[in-house]
Each structure stands twice: as C-alpha cells, then as structure tokens.
C-alpha cells in the first residue's frame, strides 16, 4: 500500500493526508514495527510542548489532539519527540517555531545513567527551507544551523551509514523503542517497535530496511505513535507525560 501512497504524493499534491503522511506495518528480522513516513512537501511536521493558550505542557497526545480540535485541526500523526528530564522539560536542544526553548546539551554524562549519555547523541531538525536532517551533537555545535524546529535526543542509531559502535548484536536489553531519520531532505521517517527489541536490531531497521544514513533514537518504553486514529507501541499504562511531541495536523475543513 505504501508505494501507491508515495506515488500519489509525488504525482499530485492534493491527493490527501494519507499521501502526505502514511503509515505501514514493517516486519524486519523477526520483529514488527510501525513506520510512518512524512512528505514535507505536502505535510507540515510541527513540534509542541506547551499549550499556547495556557502555557502548560500538553503532556500527552490526547491533550494535543483536543487542542487541535478546538482550533479547527484534525490530528493525523503524533509521537514523543525525545528524552526529557525529571522536571518534564526536554533534556537537550529544543526549538519550536524557530524559537530555542532549551539549549544544546553537550554534557558528557555516565552512559549507564541513561540513553542520552550513550555517545554520540544527536539532533533531528527541520531548517527554515523546510529540509530535514539528523546530525550528531558535535556537528550541530560546529555547523550552528538555524532550524525551524529541532529536538536533541540520543543515542545516534546510525552515523554516516554505520551502526553506533556501542551497540551489541546479542544484547538482552529489550525495550519498545522509537526513532527518526531523514531519508531525504523532504522525507522524514519515524519508526516504533511493536515488541521489545535491542538497540542493535533497531538501528539495523533504519539502516538496512528503511535506507537511512543517519538516524536518531527518540525514546524507549514510554513512547507511543498516534497514526490516523490508532495508537502504536507499548501499552498505554506504560507511557508517561511527555515534553515535546511531533505532530501532523490537517485542517478540519478538508477532513
């Protein structure tokens, strides 16, 4: 089904939200994943942390969906946008609508204390020309791009076509995992496992099945995807309040 949707998106900008943003089930190396592809030429991928009406964090996808409904928008896709701290704030760089709300985090923490400190970590961003990319934190610090949106998380899953060297093929650290890559400047691909997997298996999904040269881990067991009315990932009771969330909305008038 996905190839037809992508063909529709390429041939006709007005063929609907399912062409601009489409999801499918992918089986890879014995595991099942939900993969969502967003065509930035026809869909507006945004970041949301706090409700602009109240200043309070949205905290969960349902609250974001209800906010959209009040403003004449239908939520098509949403996902936790990365790792956050104990205060419920993004742990690293966070840019929303061109405004930097949290700075780049270059601290070298203890890798045993959390995934963010497993080096290298990185940044997913969309620039002012609406082009997406994933880059390491050190590259971001050196190149200093000016993004429209950005979220820092970690670790990097794939780095210039190579798996993160810290990953172990037979690791028994199995968790639900979510991540993102920019397969091209116009095509963002999100994936979440439907069953627990280790980092090595998850990184290979991005490199070997999804064709990503650089990919970034978003979060683990607490993450979920919302895709056209359905939830994917771990059971709801395992999720926690989120900080930033990715979203694709559609005007209700078009629905």
PDB file of C-alpha atoms in Angstrom:
ATOM      1  CA  UNK A   1       0.000   0.000   0.000  1.00  0.00           C
ATOM      2  CA  UNK A   2       2.798   2.435   0.848  1.00  0.00           C
ATOM      3  CA  UNK A   3       4.324   2.589  -2.666  1.00  0.00           C
ATOM      4  CA  UNK A   4       0.937   3.662  -4.086  1.00  0.00           C
ATOM      5  CA  UNK A   5       0.650   6.357  -1.459  1.00  0.00           C
ATOM      6  CA  UNK A   6       4.099   7.680  -2.217  1.00  0.00           C
ATOM      7  CA  UNK A   7       3.318   7.663  -5.944  1.00  0.00           C
ATOM      8  CA  UNK A   8       0.169   9.656  -5.220  1.00  0.00           C
ATOM      9  CA  UNK A   9       2.141  12.175  -3.168  1.00  0.00           C
ATOM     10  CA  UNK A  10       4.711  12.598  -5.888  1.00  0.00           C
ATOM     11  CA  UNK A  11       2.164  12.981  -8.651  1.00  0.00           C
ATOM     12  CA  UNK A  12      -0.487  15.132  -7.029  1.00  0.00           C
ATOM     13  CA  UNK A  13      -0.095  17.495  -4.088  1.00  0.00           C
ATOM     14  CA  UNK A  14      -3.833  17.430  -3.372  1.00  0.00           C
ATOM     15  CA  UNK A  15      -4.363  13.666  -3.054  1.00  0.00           C
ATOM     16  CA  UNK A  16      -4.898  13.841   0.693  1.00  0.00           C
ATOM     17  CA  UNK A  17      -3.261  13.491   4.082  1.00  0.00           C
ATOM     18  CA  UNK A  18      -2.591   9.789   3.603  1.00  0.00           C
ATOM     19  CA  UNK A  19      -0.268  10.682   0.724  1.00  0.00           C
ATOM     20  CA  UNK A  20       1.492  13.406   2.680  1.00  0.00           C
ATOM     21  CA  UNK A  21       1.781  11.225   5.784  1.00  0.00           C
ATOM     22  CA  UNK A  22       1.408   7.453   5.586  1.00  0.00           C
ATOM     23  CA  UNK A  23       1.960   4.536   7.942  1.00  0.00           C
ATOM     24  CA  UNK A  24       2.548   0.836   7.473  1.00  0.00           C
ATOM     25  CA  UNK A  25       3.487  -2.264   9.439  1.00  0.00           C
ATOM     26  CA  UNK A  26       7.023  -3.450   8.709  1.00  0.00           C
ATOM     27  CA  UNK A  27       8.406  -6.860   9.631  1.00  0.00           C
ATOM     28  CA  UNK A  28      12.162  -6.968   9.877  1.00  0.00           C
ATOM     29  CA  UNK A  29      14.409  -9.683  11.279  1.00  0.00           C
ATOM     30  CA  UNK A  30      11.648 -11.254  13.373  1.00  0.00           C
ATOM     31  CA  UNK A  31      10.264  -8.034  14.866  1.00  0.00           C
ATOM     32  CA  UNK A  32       7.280  -5.852  13.948  1.00  0.00           C
ATOM     33  CA  UNK A  33       7.434  -2.063  13.638  1.00  0.00           C
ATOM     34  CA  UNK A  34       5.089   0.794  12.830  1.00  0.00           C
ATOM     35  CA  UNK A  35       6.767   3.028  10.270  1.00  0.00           C
ATOM     36  CA  UNK A  36       5.345   6.445   9.439  1.00  0.00           C
ATOM     37  CA  UNK A  37       6.636   8.464   6.504  1.00  0.00           C
ATOM     38  CA  UNK A  38       6.040  12.227   6.280  1.00  0.00           C
ATOM     39  CA  UNK A  39       6.469  14.059   2.978  1.00  0.00           C
ATOM     40  CA  UNK A  40       7.463  17.594   3.960  1.00  0.00           C
ATOM     41  CA  UNK A  41       6.414  18.921   0.550  1.00  0.00           C
ATOM     42  CA  UNK A  42       2.777  18.189   1.401  1.00  0.00           C
ATOM     43  CA  UNK A  43       2.596  17.892   5.206  1.00  0.00           C
ATOM     44  CA  UNK A  44       3.549  20.335   7.943  1.00  0.00           C
ATOM     45  CA  UNK A  45       5.532  18.498  10.627  1.00  0.00           C
ATOM     46  CA  UNK A  46       5.477  20.529  13.853  1.00  0.00           C
ATOM     47  CA  UNK A  47       6.682  20.352  17.459  1.00  0.00           C
ATOM     48  CA  UNK A  48       4.502  21.029  20.502  1.00  0.00           C
ATOM     49  CA  UNK A  49       5.477  21.257  24.166  1.00  0.00           C
ATOM     50  CA  UNK A  50       3.232  23.792  25.907  1.00  0.00           C
ATOM     51  CA  UNK A  51      -0.334  24.793  25.109  1.00  0.00           C
ATOM     52  CA  UNK A  52      -0.003  28.358  23.759  1.00  0.00           C
ATOM     53  CA  UNK A  53      -3.436  29.175  25.234  1.00  0.00           C
ATOM     54  CA  UNK A  54      -2.454  28.276  28.815  1.00  0.00           C
ATOM     55  CA  UNK A  55       1.344  27.964  28.894  1.00  0.00           C
ATOM     56  CA  UNK A  56       1.011  24.494  30.442  1.00  0.00           C
ATOM     57  CA  UNK A  57       2.640  21.393  28.917  1.00  0.00           C
ATOM     58  CA  UNK A  58       0.338  19.292  26.766  1.00  0.00           C
ATOM     59  CA  UNK A  59       1.883  16.199  28.456  1.00  0.00           C
ATOM     60  CA  UNK A  60       0.054  13.644  26.323  1.00  0.00           C
ATOM     61  CA  UNK A  61      -1.166  13.048  22.795  1.00  0.00           C
ATOM     62  CA  UNK A  62      -4.860  13.209  23.693  1.00  0.00           C
ATOM     63  CA  UNK A  63      -4.453  16.745  25.066  1.00  0.00           C
ATOM     64  CA  UNK A  64      -2.670  17.766  21.868  1.00  0.00           C
ATOM     65  CA  UNK A  65      -5.443  16.218  19.787  1.00  0.00           C
ATOM     66  CA  UNK A  66      -8.137  18.078  21.752  1.00  0.00           C
ATOM     67  CA  UNK A  67      -6.244  21.362  21.398  1.00  0.00           C
ATOM     68  CA  UNK A  68      -6.133  20.841  17.663  1.00  0.00           C
ATOM     69  CA  UNK A  69      -9.841  20.121  17.554  1.00  0.00           C
ATOM     70  CA  UNK A  70     -10.598  23.399  19.352  1.00  0.00           C
ATOM     71  CA  UNK A  71      -8.583  25.217  16.696  1.00  0.00           C
ATOM     72  CA  UNK A  72     -10.153  23.523  13.690  1.00  0.00           C
ATOM     73  CA  UNK A  73      -7.433  20.936  13.158  1.00  0.00           C
ATOM     74  CA  UNK A  74      -7.518  17.143  12.945  1.00  0.00           C
ATOM     75  CA  UNK A  75      -4.507  15.303  14.380  1.00  0.00           C
ATOM     76  CA  UNK A  76      -3.144  12.793  11.874  1.00  0.00           C
ATOM     77  CA  UNK A  77       0.153  11.823  13.493  1.00  0.00           C
ATOM     78  CA  UNK A  78       1.873  12.391  16.830  1.00  0.00           C
ATOM     79  CA  UNK A  79       4.897  10.979  18.633  1.00  0.00           C
ATOM     80  CA  UNK A  80       7.028  11.673  21.678  1.00  0.00           C
ATOM     81  CA  UNK A  81       9.831  13.929  20.427  1.00  0.00           C
ATOM     82  CA  UNK A  82      12.684  12.744  22.628  1.00  0.00           C
ATOM     83  CA  UNK A  83      14.140  12.290  26.072  1.00  0.00           C
ATOM     84  CA  UNK A  84      13.264  14.715  28.843  1.00  0.00           C
ATOM     85  CA  UNK A  85      14.419  15.403  32.392  1.00  0.00           C
ATOM     86  CA  UNK A  86      12.803  14.812  35.788  1.00  0.00           C
ATOM     87  CA  UNK A  87      11.125  18.220  35.619  1.00  0.00           C
ATOM     88  CA  UNK A  88       9.349  17.318  32.391  1.00  0.00           C
ATOM     89  CA  UNK A  89      11.481  19.562  30.174  1.00  0.00           C
ATOM     90  CA  UNK A  90      13.423  18.416  27.081  1.00  0.00           C
ATOM     91  CA  UNK A  91      16.830  17.158  28.201  1.00  0.00           C
ATOM     92  CA  UNK A  92      18.643  18.883  25.350  1.00  0.00           C
ATOM     93  CA  UNK A  93      18.117  21.293  22.486  1.00  0.00           C
ATOM     94  CA  UNK A  94      14.500  22.091  21.745  1.00  0.00           C
ATOM     95  CA  UNK A  95      13.418  24.544  19.044  1.00  0.00           C
ATOM     96  CA  UNK A  96       9.740  25.168  18.292  1.00  0.00           C
ATOM     97  CA  UNK A  97       8.515  27.571  15.592  1.00  0.00           C
ATOM     98  CA  UNK A  98      12.047  28.922  15.245  1.00  0.00           C
ATOM     99  CA  UNK A  99      12.346  29.710  18.962  1.00  0.00           C
ATOM    100  CA  UNK A 100      15.001  27.959  21.056  1.00  0.00           C
ATOM    101  CA  UNK A 101      13.295  26.962  24.297  1.00  0.00           C
ATOM    102  CA  UNK A 102      16.131  24.736  25.577  1.00  0.00           C
ATOM    103  CA  UNK A 103      19.854  24.990  24.698  1.00  0.00           C
ATOM    104  CA  UNK A 104      22.101  22.348  23.160  1.00  0.00           C
ATOM    105  CA  UNK A 105      23.244  19.877  25.817  1.00  0.00           C
ATOM    106  CA  UNK A 106      26.941  18.977  25.411  1.00  0.00           C
ATOM    107  CA  UNK A 107      27.467  17.400  28.842  1.00  0.00           C
ATOM    108  CA  UNK A 108      29.233  14.045  28.925  1.00  0.00           C
ATOM    109  CA  UNK A 109      27.190  12.042  31.397  1.00  0.00           C
ATOM    110  CA  UNK A 110      27.515   8.473  32.599  1.00  0.00           C
ATOM    111  CA  UNK A 111      26.194   6.133  29.837  1.00  0.00           C
ATOM    112  CA  UNK A 112      24.870   3.768  32.499  1.00  0.00           C
ATOM    113  CA  UNK A 113      22.649   6.572  33.795  1.00  0.00           C
ATOM    114  CA  UNK A 114      20.544   6.903  30.633  1.00  0.00           C
ATOM    115  CA  UNK A 115      20.375   6.615  26.858  1.00  0.00           C
ATOM    116  CA  UNK A 116      21.007  10.324  26.284  1.00  0.00           C
ATOM    117  CA  UNK A 117      24.554   9.894  27.618  1.00  0.00           C
ATOM    118  CA  UNK A 118      25.339   6.970  25.322  1.00  0.00           C
ATOM    119  CA  UNK A 119      27.587   8.751  22.818  1.00  0.00           C
ATOM    120  CA  UNK A 120      27.182  10.137  20.372  1.00  0.00           C
ATOM    121  CA  UNK A 121      23.799  11.727  20.834  1.00  0.00           C
ATOM    122  CA  UNK A 122      22.319  13.948  18.166  1.00  0.00           C
ATOM    123  CA  UNK A 123      19.741  16.353  16.806  1.00  0.00           C
ATOM    124  CA  UNK A 124      16.834  15.970  14.425  1.00  0.00           C
ATOM    125  CA  UNK A 125      15.977  19.270  12.771  1.00  0.00           C
ATOM    126  CA  UNK A 126      13.982  20.912  10.019  1.00  0.00           C
ATOM    127  CA  UNK A 127      15.562  24.096   8.722  1.00  0.00           C
ATOM    128  CA  UNK A 128      13.944  27.329   7.523  1.00  0.00           C
ATOM    129  CA  UNK A 129      13.843  25.907   3.978  1.00  0.00           C
ATOM    130  CA  UNK A 130      11.759  23.004   5.358  1.00  0.00           C
ATOM    131  CA  UNK A 131      14.536  20.448   4.827  1.00  0.00           C
ATOM    132  CA  UNK A 132      15.105  17.741   7.425  1.00  0.00           C
ATOM    133  CA  UNK A 133      18.284  16.098   8.651  1.00  0.00           C
ATOM    134  CA  UNK A 134      19.797  14.181  11.558  1.00  0.00           C
ATOM    135  CA  UNK A 135      23.236  15.198  12.775  1.00  0.00           C
ATOM    136  CA  UNK A 136      25.446  14.469  15.758  1.00  0.00           C
ATOM    137  CA  UNK A 137      25.520  16.947  18.621  1.00  0.00           C
ATOM    138  CA  UNK A 138      29.151  17.788  17.865  1.00  0.00           C
ATOM    139  CA  UNK A 139      28.331  18.504  14.210  1.00  0.00           C
ATOM    140  CA  UNK A 140      25.420  20.690  15.258  1.00  0.00           C
ATOM    141  CA  UNK A 141      27.687  22.598  17.627  1.00  0.00           C
ATOM    142  CA  UNK A 142      30.229  23.138  14.839  1.00  0.00           C
ATOM    143  CA  UNK A 143      27.856  23.974  11.990  1.00  0.00           C
ATOM    144  CA  UNK A 144      25.356  26.035  14.030  1.00  0.00           C
ATOM    145  CA  UNK A 145      22.288  25.642  11.806  1.00  0.00           C
ATOM    146  CA  UNK A 146      19.245  27.872  12.272  1.00  0.00           C
ATOM    147  CA  UNK A 147      16.329  25.411  12.499  1.00  0.00           C
ATOM    148  CA  UNK A 148      12.590  25.931  12.326  1.00  0.00           C
ATOM    149  CA  UNK A 149      12.279  23.005  14.712  1.00  0.00           C
ATOM    150  CA  UNK A 150      14.797  20.776  16.449  1.00  0.00           C
ATOM    151  CA  UNK A 151      14.954  18.175  19.172  1.00  0.00           C
ATOM    152  CA  UNK A 152      18.063  16.669  20.727  1.00  0.00           C
ATOM    153  CA  UNK A 153      18.000  13.068  21.887  1.00  0.00           C
ATOM    154  CA  UNK A 154      20.224  10.052  21.964  1.00  0.00           C
ATOM    155  CA  UNK A 155      21.943   7.944  21.170  1.00  0.00           C
ATOM    156  CA  UNK A 156      22.501   8.207  17.452  1.00  0.00           C
ATOM    157  CA  UNK A 157      21.382   4.910  15.925  1.00  0.00           C
ATOM    158  CA  UNK A 158      23.100   5.231  12.544  1.00  0.00           C
ATOM    159  CA  UNK A 159      26.042   7.533  11.847  1.00  0.00           C
ATOM    160  CA  UNK A 160      27.067   8.115   8.213  1.00  0.00           C
ATOM    161  CA  UNK A 161      25.782   4.678   7.263  1.00  0.00           C
ATOM    162  CA  UNK A 162      27.386   2.820  10.188  1.00  0.00           C
ATOM    163  CA  UNK A 163      25.681   1.455  13.282  1.00  0.00           C
ATOM    164  CA  UNK A 164      26.547   3.118  16.582  1.00  0.00           C
ATOM    165  CA  UNK A 165      29.654   1.135  17.656  1.00  0.00           C
ATOM    166  CA  UNK A 166      28.391   0.852  21.238  1.00  0.00           C
ATOM    167  CA  UNK A 167      25.508  -1.410  20.204  1.00  0.00           C
ATOM    168  CA  UNK A 168      25.812  -5.153  20.856  1.00  0.00           C
ATOM    169  CA  UNK A 169      24.090  -7.567  18.481  1.00  0.00           C
ATOM    170  CA  UNK A 170      23.026 -10.076  21.152  1.00  0.00           C
ATOM    171  CA  UNK A 171      22.267  -7.553  23.914  1.00  0.00           C
ATOM    172  CA  UNK A 172      19.458  -8.644  26.221  1.00  0.00           C
ATOM    173  CA  UNK A 173      18.381  -5.032  26.865  1.00  0.00           C
ATOM    174  CA  UNK A 174      14.997  -5.335  25.168  1.00  0.00           C
ATOM    175  CA  UNK A 175      12.577  -2.385  25.153  1.00  0.00           C
ATOM    176  CA  UNK A 176       9.969  -0.757  22.974  1.00  0.00           C
ATOM    177  CA  UNK A 177      11.942   1.820  21.008  1.00  0.00           C
ATOM    178  CA  UNK A 178      11.168   4.805  18.776  1.00  0.00           C
ATOM    179  CA  UNK A 179      13.383   6.774  16.405  1.00  0.00           C
ATOM    180  CA  UNK A 180      13.540   9.088  13.420  1.00  0.00           C
ATOM    181  CA  UNK A 181      15.592   9.712  10.304  1.00  0.00           C
ATOM    182  CA  UNK A 182      15.544  11.976   7.261  1.00  0.00           C
ATOM    183  CA  UNK A 183      15.716   9.594   4.339  1.00  0.00           C
ATOM    184  CA  UNK A 184      15.954  12.670   2.134  1.00  0.00           C
ATOM    185  CA  UNK A 185      15.610  16.395   2.855  1.00  0.00           C
ATOM    186  CA  UNK A 186      11.864  16.120   2.055  1.00  0.00           C
ATOM    187  CA  UNK A 187      11.131  12.699   3.583  1.00  0.00           C
ATOM    188  CA  UNK A 188      11.080  12.092   7.344  1.00  0.00           C
ATOM    189  CA  UNK A 189      10.658   8.530   8.571  1.00  0.00           C
ATOM    190  CA  UNK A 190       9.580   7.580  12.092  1.00  0.00           C
ATOM    191  CA  UNK A 191       9.589   4.048  13.479  1.00  0.00           C
ATOM    192  CA  UNK A 192       8.438   2.439  16.727  1.00  0.00           C
ATOM    193  CA  UNK A 193       8.747  -1.209  17.671  1.00  0.00           C
ATOM    194  CA  UNK A 194       5.573  -3.146  18.411  1.00  0.00           C
ATOM    195  CA  UNK A 195       7.561  -5.522  20.621  1.00  0.00           C
ATOM    196  CA  UNK A 196      10.717  -5.009  22.722  1.00  0.00           C
ATOM    197  CA  UNK A 197      13.977  -5.003  20.729  1.00  0.00           C
ATOM    198  CA  UNK A 198      17.593  -4.104  21.474  1.00  0.00           C
ATOM    199  CA  UNK A 199      19.456  -1.074  20.113  1.00  0.00           C
ATOM    200  CA  UNK A 200      21.385  -3.086  17.525  1.00  0.00           C
ATOM    201  CA  UNK A 201      18.239  -4.538  15.959  1.00  0.00           C
ATOM    202  CA  UNK A 202      16.502  -1.154  15.984  1.00  0.00           C
ATOM    203  CA  UNK A 203      19.463   0.583  14.351  1.00  0.00           C
ATOM    204  CA  UNK A 204      19.629  -2.074  11.634  1.00  0.00           C
ATOM    205  CA  UNK A 205      15.955  -1.444  10.837  1.00  0.00           C
ATOM    206  CA  UNK A 206      16.818   2.167   9.996  1.00  0.00           C
ATOM    207  CA  UNK A 207      19.951   1.387   8.038  1.00  0.00           C
ATOM    208  CA  UNK A 208      19.137  -1.882   6.284  1.00  0.00           C
ATOM    209  CA  UNK A 209      15.353  -1.739   5.846  1.00  0.00           C
ATOM    210  CA  UNK A 210      14.498   1.980   5.791  1.00  0.00           C
ATOM    211  CA  UNK A 211      17.632   3.168   3.974  1.00  0.00           C
ATOM    212  CA  UNK A 212      18.732   5.857   6.448  1.00  0.00           C
ATOM    213  CA  UNK A 213      22.347   7.024   6.628  1.00  0.00           C
ATOM    214  CA  UNK A 214      21.755   8.889   9.884  1.00  0.00           C
ATOM    215  CA  UNK A 215      19.087   8.036  12.436  1.00  0.00           C
ATOM    216  CA  UNK A 216      18.325   9.199  15.966  1.00  0.00           C
ATOM    217  CA  UNK A 217      16.801   7.386  18.915  1.00  0.00           C
ATOM    218  CA  UNK A 218      13.840   9.225  20.412  1.00  0.00           C
ATOM    219  CA  UNK A 219      12.827   7.247  23.492  1.00  0.00           C
ATOM    220  CA  UNK A 220      12.019   3.842  24.892  1.00  0.00           C
ATOM    221  CA  UNK A 221       9.196   2.140  26.691  1.00  0.00           C
ATOM    222  CA  UNK A 222       7.175   5.295  27.357  1.00  0.00           C
ATOM    223  CA  UNK A 223       6.837   6.263  23.685  1.00  0.00           C
ATOM    224  CA  UNK A 224       3.774   5.833  21.507  1.00  0.00           C
ATOM    225  CA  UNK A 225       2.781   6.812  17.983  1.00  0.00           C
ATOM    226  CA  UNK A 226      -0.663   8.123  17.069  1.00  0.00           C
ATOM    227  CA  UNK A 227      -1.368   7.431  13.414  1.00  0.00           C
ATOM    228  CA  UNK A 228      -4.760   8.243  11.863  1.00  0.00           C
ATOM    229  CA  UNK A 229      -6.757   7.417  14.999  1.00  0.00           C
ATOM    230  CA  UNK A 230      -4.780   4.400  16.236  1.00  0.00           C
ATOM    231  CA  UNK A 231      -2.001   4.080  18.820  1.00  0.00           C
ATOM    232  CA  UNK A 232       1.147   2.019  18.269  1.00  0.00           C
ATOM    233  CA  UNK A 233       3.954   0.998  20.603  1.00  0.00           C
ATOM    234  CA  UNK A 234       3.833  -0.119  24.238  1.00  0.00           C
ATOM    235  CA  UNK A 235       0.589  -0.422  26.212  1.00  0.00           C
ATOM    236  CA  UNK A 236      -0.914   2.862  27.336  1.00  0.00           C
ATOM    237  CA  UNK A 237      -0.344   2.158  31.029  1.00  0.00           C
ATOM    238  CA  UNK A 238       3.425   2.122  30.408  1.00  0.00           C
ATOM    239  CA  UNK A 239       3.529   5.644  28.964  1.00  0.00           C
ATOM    240  CA  UNK A 240       4.237   8.775  30.993  1.00  0.00           C
ATOM    241  CA  UNK A 241       3.677  12.524  30.480  1.00  0.00           C
ATOM    242  CA  UNK A 242       5.703  13.782  27.525  1.00  0.00           C
ATOM    243  CA  UNK A 243       7.560  17.002  26.933  1.00  0.00           C
ATOM    244  CA  UNK A 244       7.794  17.833  23.212  1.00  0.00           C
ATOM    245  CA  UNK A 245       5.671  15.969  20.686  1.00  0.00           C
ATOM    246  CA  UNK A 246       5.853  15.775  16.911  1.00  0.00           C
ATOM    247  CA  UNK A 247       2.557  16.320  15.124  1.00  0.00           C
ATOM    248  CA  UNK A 248       0.963  16.443  11.704  1.00  0.00           C
ATOM    249  CA  UNK A 249      -2.372  18.264  11.693  1.00  0.00           C
ATOM    250  CA  UNK A 250      -4.867  18.693   8.883  1.00  0.00           C
ATOM    251  CA  UNK A 251      -7.440  21.463   8.642  1.00  0.00           C
ATOM    252  CA  UNK A 252     -10.813  20.114   9.737  1.00  0.00           C
ATOM    253  CA  UNK A 253     -12.422  21.792   6.719  1.00  0.00           C
ATOM    254  CA  UNK A 254     -10.525  19.369   4.461  1.00  0.00           C
ATOM    255  CA  UNK A 255     -11.481  16.336   6.521  1.00  0.00           C
TER     256      UNK A 255
END
